[in-house]
PDB file of C-alpha atoms in Angstrom:
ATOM      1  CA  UNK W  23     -13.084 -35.103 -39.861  1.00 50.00           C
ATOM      2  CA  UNK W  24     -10.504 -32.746 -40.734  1.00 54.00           C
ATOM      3  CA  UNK W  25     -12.974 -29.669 -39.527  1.00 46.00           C
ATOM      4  CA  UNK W  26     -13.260 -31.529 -36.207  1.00 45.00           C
ATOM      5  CA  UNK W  27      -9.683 -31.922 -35.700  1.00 46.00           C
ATOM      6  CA  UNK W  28      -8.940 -27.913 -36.577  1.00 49.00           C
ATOM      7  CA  UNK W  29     -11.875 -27.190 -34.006  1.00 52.00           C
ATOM      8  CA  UNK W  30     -10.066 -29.152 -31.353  1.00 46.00           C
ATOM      9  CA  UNK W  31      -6.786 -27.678 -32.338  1.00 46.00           C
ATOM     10  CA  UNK W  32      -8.357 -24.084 -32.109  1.00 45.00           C
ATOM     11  CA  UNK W  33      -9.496 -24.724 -28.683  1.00 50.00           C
ATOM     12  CA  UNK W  34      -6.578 -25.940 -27.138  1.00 47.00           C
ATOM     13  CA  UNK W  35      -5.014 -23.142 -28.801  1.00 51.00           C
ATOM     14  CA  UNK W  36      -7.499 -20.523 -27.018  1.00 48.00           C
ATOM     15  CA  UNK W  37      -7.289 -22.527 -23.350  1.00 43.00           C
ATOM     16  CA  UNK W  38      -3.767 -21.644 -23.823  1.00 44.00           C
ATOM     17  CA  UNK W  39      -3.893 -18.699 -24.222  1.00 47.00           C
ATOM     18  CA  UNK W  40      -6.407 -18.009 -21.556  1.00 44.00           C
ATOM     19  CA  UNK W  41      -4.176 -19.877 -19.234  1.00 41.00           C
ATOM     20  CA  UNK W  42      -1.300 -17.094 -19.903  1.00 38.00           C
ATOM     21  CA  UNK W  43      -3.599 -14.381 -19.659  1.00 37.00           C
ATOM     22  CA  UNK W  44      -4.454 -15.602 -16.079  1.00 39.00           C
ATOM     23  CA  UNK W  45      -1.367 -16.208 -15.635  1.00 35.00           C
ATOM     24  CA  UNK W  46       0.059 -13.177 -16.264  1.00 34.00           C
ATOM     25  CA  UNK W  47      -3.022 -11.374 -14.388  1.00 36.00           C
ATOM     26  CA  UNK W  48      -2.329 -12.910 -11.009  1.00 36.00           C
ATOM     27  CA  UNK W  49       1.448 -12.428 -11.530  1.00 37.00           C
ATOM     28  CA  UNK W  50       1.058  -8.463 -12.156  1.00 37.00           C
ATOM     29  CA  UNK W  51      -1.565  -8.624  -9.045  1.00 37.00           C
ATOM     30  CA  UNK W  52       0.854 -10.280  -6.367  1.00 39.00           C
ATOM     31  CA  UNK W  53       3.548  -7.777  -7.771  1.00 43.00           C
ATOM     32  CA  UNK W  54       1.264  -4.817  -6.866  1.00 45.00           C
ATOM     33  CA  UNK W  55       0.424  -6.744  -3.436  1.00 49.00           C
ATOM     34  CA  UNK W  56       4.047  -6.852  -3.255  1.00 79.00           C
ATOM     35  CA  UNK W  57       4.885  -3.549  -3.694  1.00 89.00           C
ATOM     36  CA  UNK W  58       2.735  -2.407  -1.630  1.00 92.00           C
ATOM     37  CA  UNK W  59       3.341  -4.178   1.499  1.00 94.00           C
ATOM     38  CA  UNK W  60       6.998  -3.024   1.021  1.00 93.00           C
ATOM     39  CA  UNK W  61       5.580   0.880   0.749  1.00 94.00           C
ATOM     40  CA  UNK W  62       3.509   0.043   3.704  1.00 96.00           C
ATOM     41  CA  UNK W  63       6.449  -0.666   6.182  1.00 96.00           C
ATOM     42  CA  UNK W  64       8.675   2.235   4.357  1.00 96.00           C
ATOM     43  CA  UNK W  65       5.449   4.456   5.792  1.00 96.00           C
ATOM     44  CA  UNK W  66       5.587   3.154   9.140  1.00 97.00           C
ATOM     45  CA  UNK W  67       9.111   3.845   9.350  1.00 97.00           C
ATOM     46  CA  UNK W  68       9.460   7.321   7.734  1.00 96.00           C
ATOM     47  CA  UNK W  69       6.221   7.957  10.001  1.00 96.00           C
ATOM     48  CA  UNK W  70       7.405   6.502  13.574  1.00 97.00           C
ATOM     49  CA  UNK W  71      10.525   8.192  15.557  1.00 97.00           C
ATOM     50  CA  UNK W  72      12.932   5.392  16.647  1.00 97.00           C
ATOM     51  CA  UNK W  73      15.144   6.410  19.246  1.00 97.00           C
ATOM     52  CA  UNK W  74      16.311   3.480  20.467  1.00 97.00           C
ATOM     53  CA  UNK W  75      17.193   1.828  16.632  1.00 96.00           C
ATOM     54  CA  UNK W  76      15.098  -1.113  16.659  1.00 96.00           C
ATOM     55  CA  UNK W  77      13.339  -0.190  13.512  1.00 96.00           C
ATOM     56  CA  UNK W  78      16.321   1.898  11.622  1.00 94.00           C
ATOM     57  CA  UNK W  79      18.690  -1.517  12.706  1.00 94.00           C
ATOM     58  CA  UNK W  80      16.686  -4.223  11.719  1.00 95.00           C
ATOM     59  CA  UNK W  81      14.119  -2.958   8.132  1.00 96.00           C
ATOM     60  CA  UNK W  82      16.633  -2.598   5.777  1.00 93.00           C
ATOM     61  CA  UNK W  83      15.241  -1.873   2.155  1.00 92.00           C
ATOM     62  CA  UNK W  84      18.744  -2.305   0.421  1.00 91.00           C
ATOM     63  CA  UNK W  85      17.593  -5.821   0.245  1.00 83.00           C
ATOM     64  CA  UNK W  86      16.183  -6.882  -2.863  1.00 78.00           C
ATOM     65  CA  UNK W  87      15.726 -10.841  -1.919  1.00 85.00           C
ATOM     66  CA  UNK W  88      12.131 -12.104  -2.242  1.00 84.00           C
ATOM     67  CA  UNK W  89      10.337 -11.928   0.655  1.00 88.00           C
ATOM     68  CA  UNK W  90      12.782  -9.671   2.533  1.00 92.00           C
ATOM     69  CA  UNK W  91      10.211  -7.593   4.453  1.00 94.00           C
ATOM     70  CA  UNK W  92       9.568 -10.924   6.335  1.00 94.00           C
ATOM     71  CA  UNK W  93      12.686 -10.912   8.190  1.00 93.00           C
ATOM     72  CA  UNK W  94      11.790  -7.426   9.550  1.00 95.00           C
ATOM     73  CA  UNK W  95      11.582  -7.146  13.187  1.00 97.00           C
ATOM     74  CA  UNK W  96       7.888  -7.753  14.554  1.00 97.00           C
ATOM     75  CA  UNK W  97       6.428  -8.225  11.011  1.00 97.00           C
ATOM     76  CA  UNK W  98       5.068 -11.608  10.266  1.00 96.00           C
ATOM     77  CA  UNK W  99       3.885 -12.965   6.743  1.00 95.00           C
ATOM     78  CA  UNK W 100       1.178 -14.785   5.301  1.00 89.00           C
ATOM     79  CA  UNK W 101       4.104 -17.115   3.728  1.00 85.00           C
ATOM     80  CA  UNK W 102       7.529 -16.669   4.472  1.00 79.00           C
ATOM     81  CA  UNK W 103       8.665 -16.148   0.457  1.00 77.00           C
ATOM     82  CA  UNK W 104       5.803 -14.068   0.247  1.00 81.00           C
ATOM     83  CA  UNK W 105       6.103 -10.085   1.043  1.00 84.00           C
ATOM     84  CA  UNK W 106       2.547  -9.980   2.105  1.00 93.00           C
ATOM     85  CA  UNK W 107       2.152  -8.579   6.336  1.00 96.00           C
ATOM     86  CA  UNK W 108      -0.071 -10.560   8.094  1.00 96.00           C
ATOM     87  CA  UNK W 109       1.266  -8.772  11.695  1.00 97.00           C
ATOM     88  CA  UNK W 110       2.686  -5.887  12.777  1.00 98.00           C
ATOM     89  CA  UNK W 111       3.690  -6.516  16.463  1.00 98.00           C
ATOM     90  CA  UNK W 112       6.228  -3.523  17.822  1.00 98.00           C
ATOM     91  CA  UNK W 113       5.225  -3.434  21.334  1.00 98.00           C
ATOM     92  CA  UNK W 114       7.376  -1.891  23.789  1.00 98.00           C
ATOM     93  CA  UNK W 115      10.562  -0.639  21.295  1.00 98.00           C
ATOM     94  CA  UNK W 116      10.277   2.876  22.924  1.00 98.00           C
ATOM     95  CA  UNK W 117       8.513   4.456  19.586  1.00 98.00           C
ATOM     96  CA  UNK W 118       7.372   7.928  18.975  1.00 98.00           C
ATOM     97  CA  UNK W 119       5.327   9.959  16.722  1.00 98.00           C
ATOM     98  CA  UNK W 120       1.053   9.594  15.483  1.00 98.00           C
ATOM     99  CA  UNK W 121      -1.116   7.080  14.556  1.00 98.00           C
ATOM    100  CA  UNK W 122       0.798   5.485  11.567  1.00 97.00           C
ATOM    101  CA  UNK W 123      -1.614   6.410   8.548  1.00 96.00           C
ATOM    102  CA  UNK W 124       0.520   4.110   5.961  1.00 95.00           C
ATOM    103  CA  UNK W 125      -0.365   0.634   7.469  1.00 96.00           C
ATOM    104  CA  UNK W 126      -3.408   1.311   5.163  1.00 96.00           C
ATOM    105  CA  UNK W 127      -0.890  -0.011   2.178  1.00 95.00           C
ATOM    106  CA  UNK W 128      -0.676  -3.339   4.034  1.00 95.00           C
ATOM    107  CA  UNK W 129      -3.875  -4.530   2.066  1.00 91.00           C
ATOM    108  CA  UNK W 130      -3.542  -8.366   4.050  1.00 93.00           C
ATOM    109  CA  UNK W 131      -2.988  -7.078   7.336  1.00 96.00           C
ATOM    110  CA  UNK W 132      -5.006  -8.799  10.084  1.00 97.00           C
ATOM    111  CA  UNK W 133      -3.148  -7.621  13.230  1.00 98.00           C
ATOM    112  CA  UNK W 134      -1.475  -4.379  14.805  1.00 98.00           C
ATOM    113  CA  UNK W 135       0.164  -4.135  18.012  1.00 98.00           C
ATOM    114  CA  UNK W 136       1.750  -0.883  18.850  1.00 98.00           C
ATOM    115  CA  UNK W 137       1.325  -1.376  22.609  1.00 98.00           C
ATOM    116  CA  UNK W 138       3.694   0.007  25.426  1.00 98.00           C
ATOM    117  CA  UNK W 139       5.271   2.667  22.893  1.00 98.00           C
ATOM    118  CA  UNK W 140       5.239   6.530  23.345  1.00 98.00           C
ATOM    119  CA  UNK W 141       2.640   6.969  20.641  1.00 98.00           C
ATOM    120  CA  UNK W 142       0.782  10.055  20.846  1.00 98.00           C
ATOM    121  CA  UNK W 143      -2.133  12.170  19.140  1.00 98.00           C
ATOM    122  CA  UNK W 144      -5.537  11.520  17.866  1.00 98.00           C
ATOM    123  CA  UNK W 145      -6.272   8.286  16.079  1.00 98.00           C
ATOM    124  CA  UNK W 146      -7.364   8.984  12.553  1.00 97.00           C
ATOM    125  CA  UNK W 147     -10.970  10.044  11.897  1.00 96.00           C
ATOM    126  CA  UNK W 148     -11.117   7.173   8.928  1.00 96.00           C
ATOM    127  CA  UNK W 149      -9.700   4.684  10.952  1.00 97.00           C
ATOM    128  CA  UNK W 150     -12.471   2.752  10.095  1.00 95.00           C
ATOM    129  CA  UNK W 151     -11.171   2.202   6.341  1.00 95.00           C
ATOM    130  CA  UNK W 152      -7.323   2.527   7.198  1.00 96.00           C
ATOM    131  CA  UNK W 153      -7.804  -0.736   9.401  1.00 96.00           C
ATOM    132  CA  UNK W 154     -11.033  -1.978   7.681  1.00 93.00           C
ATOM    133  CA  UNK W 155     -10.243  -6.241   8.014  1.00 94.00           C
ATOM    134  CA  UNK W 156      -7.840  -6.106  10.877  1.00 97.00           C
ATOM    135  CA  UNK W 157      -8.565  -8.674  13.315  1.00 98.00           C
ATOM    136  CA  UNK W 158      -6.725  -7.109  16.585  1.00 98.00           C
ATOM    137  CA  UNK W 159      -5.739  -4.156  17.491  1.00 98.00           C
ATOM    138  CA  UNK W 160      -3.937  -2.840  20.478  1.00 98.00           C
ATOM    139  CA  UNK W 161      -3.135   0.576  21.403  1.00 98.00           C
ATOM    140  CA  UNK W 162      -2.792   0.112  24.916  1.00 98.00           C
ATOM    141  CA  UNK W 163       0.098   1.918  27.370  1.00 98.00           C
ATOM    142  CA  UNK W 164       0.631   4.862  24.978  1.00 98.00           C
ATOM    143  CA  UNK W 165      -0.692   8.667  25.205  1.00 98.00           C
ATOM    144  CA  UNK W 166      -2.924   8.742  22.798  1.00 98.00           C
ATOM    145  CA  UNK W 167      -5.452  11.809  22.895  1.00 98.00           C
ATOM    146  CA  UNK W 168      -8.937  12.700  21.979  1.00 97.00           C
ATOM    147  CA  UNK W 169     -11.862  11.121  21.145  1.00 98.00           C
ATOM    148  CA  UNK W 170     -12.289   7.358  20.180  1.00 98.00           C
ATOM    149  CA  UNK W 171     -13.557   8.012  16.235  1.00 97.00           C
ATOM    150  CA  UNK W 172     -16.914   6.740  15.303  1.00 97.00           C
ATOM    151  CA  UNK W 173     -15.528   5.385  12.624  1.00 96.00           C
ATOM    152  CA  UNK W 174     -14.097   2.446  14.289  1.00 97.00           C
ATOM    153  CA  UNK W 175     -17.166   0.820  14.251  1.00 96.00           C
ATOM    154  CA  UNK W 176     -16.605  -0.071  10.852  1.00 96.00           C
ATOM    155  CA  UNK W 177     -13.839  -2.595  11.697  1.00 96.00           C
ATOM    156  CA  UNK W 178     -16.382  -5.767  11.633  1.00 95.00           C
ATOM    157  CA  UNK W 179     -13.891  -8.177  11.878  1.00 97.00           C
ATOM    158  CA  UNK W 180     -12.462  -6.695  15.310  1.00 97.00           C
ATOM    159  CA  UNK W 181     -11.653  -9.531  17.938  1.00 97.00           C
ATOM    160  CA  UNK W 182      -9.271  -7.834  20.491  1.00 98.00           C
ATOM    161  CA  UNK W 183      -9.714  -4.301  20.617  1.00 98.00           C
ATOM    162  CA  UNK W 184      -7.255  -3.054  23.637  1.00 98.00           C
ATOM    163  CA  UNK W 185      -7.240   0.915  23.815  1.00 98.00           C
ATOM    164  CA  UNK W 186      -6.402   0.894  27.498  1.00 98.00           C
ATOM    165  CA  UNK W 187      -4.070   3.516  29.359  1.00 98.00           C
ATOM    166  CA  UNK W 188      -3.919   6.370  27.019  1.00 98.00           C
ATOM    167  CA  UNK W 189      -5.481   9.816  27.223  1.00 98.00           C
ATOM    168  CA  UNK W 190      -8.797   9.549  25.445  1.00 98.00           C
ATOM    169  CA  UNK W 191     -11.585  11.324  26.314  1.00 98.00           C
ATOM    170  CA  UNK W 192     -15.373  11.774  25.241  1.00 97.00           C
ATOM    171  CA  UNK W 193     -17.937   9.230  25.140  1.00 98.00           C
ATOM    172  CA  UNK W 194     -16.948   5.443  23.820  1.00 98.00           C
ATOM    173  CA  UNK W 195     -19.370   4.868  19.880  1.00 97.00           C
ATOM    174  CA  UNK W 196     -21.977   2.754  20.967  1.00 97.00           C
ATOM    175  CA  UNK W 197     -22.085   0.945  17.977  1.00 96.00           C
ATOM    176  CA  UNK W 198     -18.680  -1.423  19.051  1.00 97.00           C
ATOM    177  CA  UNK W 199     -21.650  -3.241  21.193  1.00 95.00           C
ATOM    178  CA  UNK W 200     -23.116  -4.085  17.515  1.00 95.00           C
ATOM    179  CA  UNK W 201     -19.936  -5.611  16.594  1.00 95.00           C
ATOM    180  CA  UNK W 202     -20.246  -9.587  17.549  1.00 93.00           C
ATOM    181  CA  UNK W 203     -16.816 -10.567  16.514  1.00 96.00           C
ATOM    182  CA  UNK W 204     -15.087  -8.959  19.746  1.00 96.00           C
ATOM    183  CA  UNK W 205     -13.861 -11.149  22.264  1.00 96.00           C
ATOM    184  CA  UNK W 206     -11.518  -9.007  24.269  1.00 96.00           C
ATOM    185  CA  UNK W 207     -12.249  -4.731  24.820  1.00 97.00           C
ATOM    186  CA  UNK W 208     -10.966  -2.345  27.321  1.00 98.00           C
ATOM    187  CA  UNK W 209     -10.391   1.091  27.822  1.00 98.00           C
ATOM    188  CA  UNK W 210      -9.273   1.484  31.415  1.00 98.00           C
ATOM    189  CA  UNK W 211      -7.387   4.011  32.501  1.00 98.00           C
ATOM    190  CA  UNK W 212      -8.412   6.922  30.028  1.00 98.00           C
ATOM    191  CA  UNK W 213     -10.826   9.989  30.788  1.00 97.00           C
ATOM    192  CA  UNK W 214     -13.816   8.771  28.913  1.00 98.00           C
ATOM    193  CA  UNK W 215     -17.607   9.394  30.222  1.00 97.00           C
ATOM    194  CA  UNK W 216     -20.845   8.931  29.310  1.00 97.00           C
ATOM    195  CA  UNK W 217     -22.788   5.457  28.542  1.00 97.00           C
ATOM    196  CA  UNK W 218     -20.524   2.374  27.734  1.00 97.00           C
ATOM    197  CA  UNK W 219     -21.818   0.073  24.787  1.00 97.00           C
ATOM    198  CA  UNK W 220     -23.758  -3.210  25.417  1.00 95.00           C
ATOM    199  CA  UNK W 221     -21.967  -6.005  24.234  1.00 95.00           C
ATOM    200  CA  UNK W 222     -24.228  -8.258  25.394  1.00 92.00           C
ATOM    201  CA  UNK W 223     -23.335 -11.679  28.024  1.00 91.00           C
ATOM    202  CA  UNK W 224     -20.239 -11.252  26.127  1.00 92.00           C
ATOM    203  CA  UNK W 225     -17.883 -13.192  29.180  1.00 91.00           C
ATOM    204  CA  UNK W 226     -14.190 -11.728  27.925  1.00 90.00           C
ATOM    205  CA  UNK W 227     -15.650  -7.892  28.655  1.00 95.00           C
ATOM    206  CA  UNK W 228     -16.483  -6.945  32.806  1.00 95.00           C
ATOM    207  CA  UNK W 229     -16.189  -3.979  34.679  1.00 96.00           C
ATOM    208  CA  UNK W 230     -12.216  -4.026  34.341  1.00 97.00           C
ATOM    209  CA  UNK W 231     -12.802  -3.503  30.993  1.00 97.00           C
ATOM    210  CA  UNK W 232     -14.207   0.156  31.706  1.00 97.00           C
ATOM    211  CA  UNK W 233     -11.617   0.685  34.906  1.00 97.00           C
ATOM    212  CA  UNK W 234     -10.259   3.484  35.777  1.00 97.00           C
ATOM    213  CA  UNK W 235     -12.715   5.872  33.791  1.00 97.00           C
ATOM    214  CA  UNK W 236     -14.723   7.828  36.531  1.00 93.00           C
ATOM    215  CA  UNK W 237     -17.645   9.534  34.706  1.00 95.00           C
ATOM    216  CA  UNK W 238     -18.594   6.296  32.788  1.00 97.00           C
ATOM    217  CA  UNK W 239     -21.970   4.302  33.151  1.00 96.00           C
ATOM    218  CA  UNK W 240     -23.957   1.698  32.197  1.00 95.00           C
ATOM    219  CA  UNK W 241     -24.107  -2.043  32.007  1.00 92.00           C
ATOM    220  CA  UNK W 242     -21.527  -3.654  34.275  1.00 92.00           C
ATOM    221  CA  UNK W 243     -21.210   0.038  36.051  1.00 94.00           C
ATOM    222  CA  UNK W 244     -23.301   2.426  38.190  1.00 93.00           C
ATOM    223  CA  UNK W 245     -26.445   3.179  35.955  1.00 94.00           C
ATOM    224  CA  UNK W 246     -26.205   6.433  34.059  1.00 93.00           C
ATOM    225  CA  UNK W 247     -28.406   9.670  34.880  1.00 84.00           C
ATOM    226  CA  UNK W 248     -30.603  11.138  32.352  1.00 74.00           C
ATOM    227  CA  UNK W 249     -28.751  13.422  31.311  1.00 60.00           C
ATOM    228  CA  UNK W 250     -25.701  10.523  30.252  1.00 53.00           C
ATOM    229  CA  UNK W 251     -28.254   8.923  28.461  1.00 54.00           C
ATOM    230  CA  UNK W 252     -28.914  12.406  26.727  1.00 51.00           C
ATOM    231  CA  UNK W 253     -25.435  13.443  25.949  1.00 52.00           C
ATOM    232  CA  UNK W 254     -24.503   9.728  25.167  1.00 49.00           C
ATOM    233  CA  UNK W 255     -27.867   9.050  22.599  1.00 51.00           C
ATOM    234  CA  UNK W 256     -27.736  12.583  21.103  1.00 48.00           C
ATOM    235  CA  UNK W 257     -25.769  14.486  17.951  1.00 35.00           C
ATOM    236  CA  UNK W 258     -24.648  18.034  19.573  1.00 36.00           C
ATOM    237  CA  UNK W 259     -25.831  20.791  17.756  1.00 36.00           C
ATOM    238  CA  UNK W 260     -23.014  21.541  15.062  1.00 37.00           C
ATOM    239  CA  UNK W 261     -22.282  25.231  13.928  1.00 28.00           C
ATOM    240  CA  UNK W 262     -20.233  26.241  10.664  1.00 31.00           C
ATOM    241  CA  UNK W 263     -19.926  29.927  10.288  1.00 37.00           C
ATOM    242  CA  UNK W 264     -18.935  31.295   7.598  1.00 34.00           C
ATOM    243  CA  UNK W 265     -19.507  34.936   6.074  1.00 34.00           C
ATOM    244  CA  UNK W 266     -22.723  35.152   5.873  1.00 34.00           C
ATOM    245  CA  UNK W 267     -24.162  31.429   5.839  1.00 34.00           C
ATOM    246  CA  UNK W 268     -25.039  28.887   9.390  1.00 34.00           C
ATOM    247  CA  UNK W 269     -25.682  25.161   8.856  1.00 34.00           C
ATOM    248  CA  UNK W 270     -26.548  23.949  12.030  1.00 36.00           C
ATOM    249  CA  UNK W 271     -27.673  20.097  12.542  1.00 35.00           C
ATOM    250  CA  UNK W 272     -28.470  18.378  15.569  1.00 36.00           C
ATOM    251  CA  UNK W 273     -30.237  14.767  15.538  1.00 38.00           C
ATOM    252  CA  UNK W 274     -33.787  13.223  17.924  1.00 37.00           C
ATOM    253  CA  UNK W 275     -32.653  11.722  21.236  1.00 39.00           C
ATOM    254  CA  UNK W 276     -34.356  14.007  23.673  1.00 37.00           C
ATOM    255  CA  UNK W 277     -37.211  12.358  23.751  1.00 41.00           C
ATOM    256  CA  UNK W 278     -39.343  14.762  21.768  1.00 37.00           C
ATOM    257  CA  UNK W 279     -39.352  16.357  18.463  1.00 39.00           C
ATOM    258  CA  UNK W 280     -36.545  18.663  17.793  1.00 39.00           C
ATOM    259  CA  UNK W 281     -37.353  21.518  15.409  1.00 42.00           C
ATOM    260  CA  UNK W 282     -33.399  21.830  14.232  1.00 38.00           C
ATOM    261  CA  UNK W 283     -32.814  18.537  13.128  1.00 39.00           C
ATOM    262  CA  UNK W 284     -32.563  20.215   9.647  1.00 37.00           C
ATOM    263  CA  UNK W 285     -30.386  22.345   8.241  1.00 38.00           C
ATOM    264  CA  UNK W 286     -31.150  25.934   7.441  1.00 35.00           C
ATOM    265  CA  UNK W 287     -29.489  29.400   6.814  1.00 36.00           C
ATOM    266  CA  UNK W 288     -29.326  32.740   8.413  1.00 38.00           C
ATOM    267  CA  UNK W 289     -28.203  35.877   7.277  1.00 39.00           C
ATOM    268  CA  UNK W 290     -26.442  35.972  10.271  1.00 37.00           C
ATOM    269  CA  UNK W 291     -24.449  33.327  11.882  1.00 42.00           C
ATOM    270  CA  UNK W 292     -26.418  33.103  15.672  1.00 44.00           C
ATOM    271  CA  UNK W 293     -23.685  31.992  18.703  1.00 45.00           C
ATOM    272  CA  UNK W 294     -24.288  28.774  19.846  1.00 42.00           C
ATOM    273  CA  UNK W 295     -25.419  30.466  23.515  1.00 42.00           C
ATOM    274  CA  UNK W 296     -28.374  31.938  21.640  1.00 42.00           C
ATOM    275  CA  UNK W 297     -29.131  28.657  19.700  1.00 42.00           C
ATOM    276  CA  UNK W 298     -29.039  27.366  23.127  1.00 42.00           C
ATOM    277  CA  UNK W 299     -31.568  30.000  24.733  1.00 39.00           C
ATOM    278  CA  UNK W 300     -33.940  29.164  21.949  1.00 40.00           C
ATOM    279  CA  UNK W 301     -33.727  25.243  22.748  1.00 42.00           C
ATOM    280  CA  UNK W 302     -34.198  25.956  26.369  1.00 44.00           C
ATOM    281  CA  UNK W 303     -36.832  28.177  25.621  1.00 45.00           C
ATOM    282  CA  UNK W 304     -39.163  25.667  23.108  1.00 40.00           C
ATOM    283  CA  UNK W 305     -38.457  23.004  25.589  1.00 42.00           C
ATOM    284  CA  UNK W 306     -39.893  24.965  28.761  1.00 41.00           C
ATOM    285  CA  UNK W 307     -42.813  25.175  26.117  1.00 35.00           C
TER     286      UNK W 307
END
């Protein structure tokens, strides 16, 4: 009897114990979380040109109160007490500067909104990773530049996906077609070409979605020539030159068998005009 008691004792004595330890665990994991968060917004700021003081008036990091970063302007919480973003919403505050990297510190994050600002530059290649659970994104009425990064077609849990009226060019990843979370897409009013992505009898994305962008085609537009389908379906041949070393890779979509689509080296590094001739060449073959 008294061995059965001492037992019972014991484990009561380790539950407790493993209650403190998970405790303490998920205490020392909000704190990170916390911290975080705060570091994400300090980013943002440090990152982001604010002429007209919205941002340098209104996050004030003096303040020490719990949940502080709440009461920010255009940042919205999971839980009010909590310093974890849910939303970052600063459209139209007459912002300047890139693509803030640092909202990859806001680990929660669901939504960004950095419409109608004077945002400029190319998105981030990784973009995919920076933003990988965010829910919405809009871009829209800046000056963004460049090509739309393949990358972004990592972002599976993309609803609203608004890159309209910037500056970017190059063809739009097929792959966003793949993602079957998006409700709302458009890229009017950019310089994009090439074949747009099927997203299916998807009713929230029409022709207005692709307005505006003369040399696109494809569903819901004029159809695209073979050579669109080409240019859109294809890797381009990619040279790195370096002293005495060429890698060049290029990938199928020409509808026959490509004899570079491995890499190999040359004592001499070839210009891509005589890489070129040689395709030309084997194709007339």
């Amino acid at each position: 009897m008294d061995f059965l008691i001492r037992d019972i004792l014991l484990s009561k004595q380790h539950l407790g114990n493993i209650f403190i330890c998970c405790v303490l665990l998920l205490s020392c994991s909000f704190s990170s979380a916390v911290e975080s968060d705060i570091n994400c917004l300090k980013s943002i700021k440090a990152s982001l040109q604010d002429p007209l003081g919205y941002l340098n008036s209104s996050w004030d990091f003096n303040n020490k109160t719990e949940g502080f970063i709440c009461n920010f302007l255009g940042i919205e919480c999971w839980h009010l007490h909590e310093s974890k973003v849910l939303n970052i919403k600063l459209s139209d505050l007459g912002l300047k500067g890139p693509f803030p990297h640092g909202v990859a510190n806001c680990t929660s994050l669901t939504g960004l909104d950095l419409s109608s600002n004077k945002l400029s530059g190319p998105l981030p290649e990784d973009i995919g990773i920076i933003i990988s659970f965010i829910a919405t994104l809009d871009l829209s009425s800046n000056s963004f530049s460049g090509q739309i990064p393949t990358n972004i077609t990592n972002c599976s849990y993309l609803n609203v996906l608004k890159l309209d009226s910037n500056q970017f060019t190059g063809n739009i990843p097929l792959g966003l077609g793949q993602l079957n979370r998006i409700k709302t897409f458009s890229v009017a009013n950019n310089q994009l070409s090439g074949q747009v992505p099927d997203f299916g009898t998807n009713p929230g994305i029409t022709a207005e979605s692709y307005a505006n962008n003369a040399k696109l085609c494809g569903k819901l537009l004029k159809p695209c020539s073979r050579s669109s389908q080409v240019k859109s379906t294809s890797t381009l041949v990619k040279v790195l030159k370096s002293n005495s070393v060429v890698i060049a890779a290029a990938a199928a979509g020409f509808g026959f068998a490509f004899p570079f689509s491995f890499c190999f080296f040359l004592p001499r590094a070839p210009s891509v005009r005589r890489l070129w001739v040689f395709y030309r060449g084997y194709k007339l073959r």
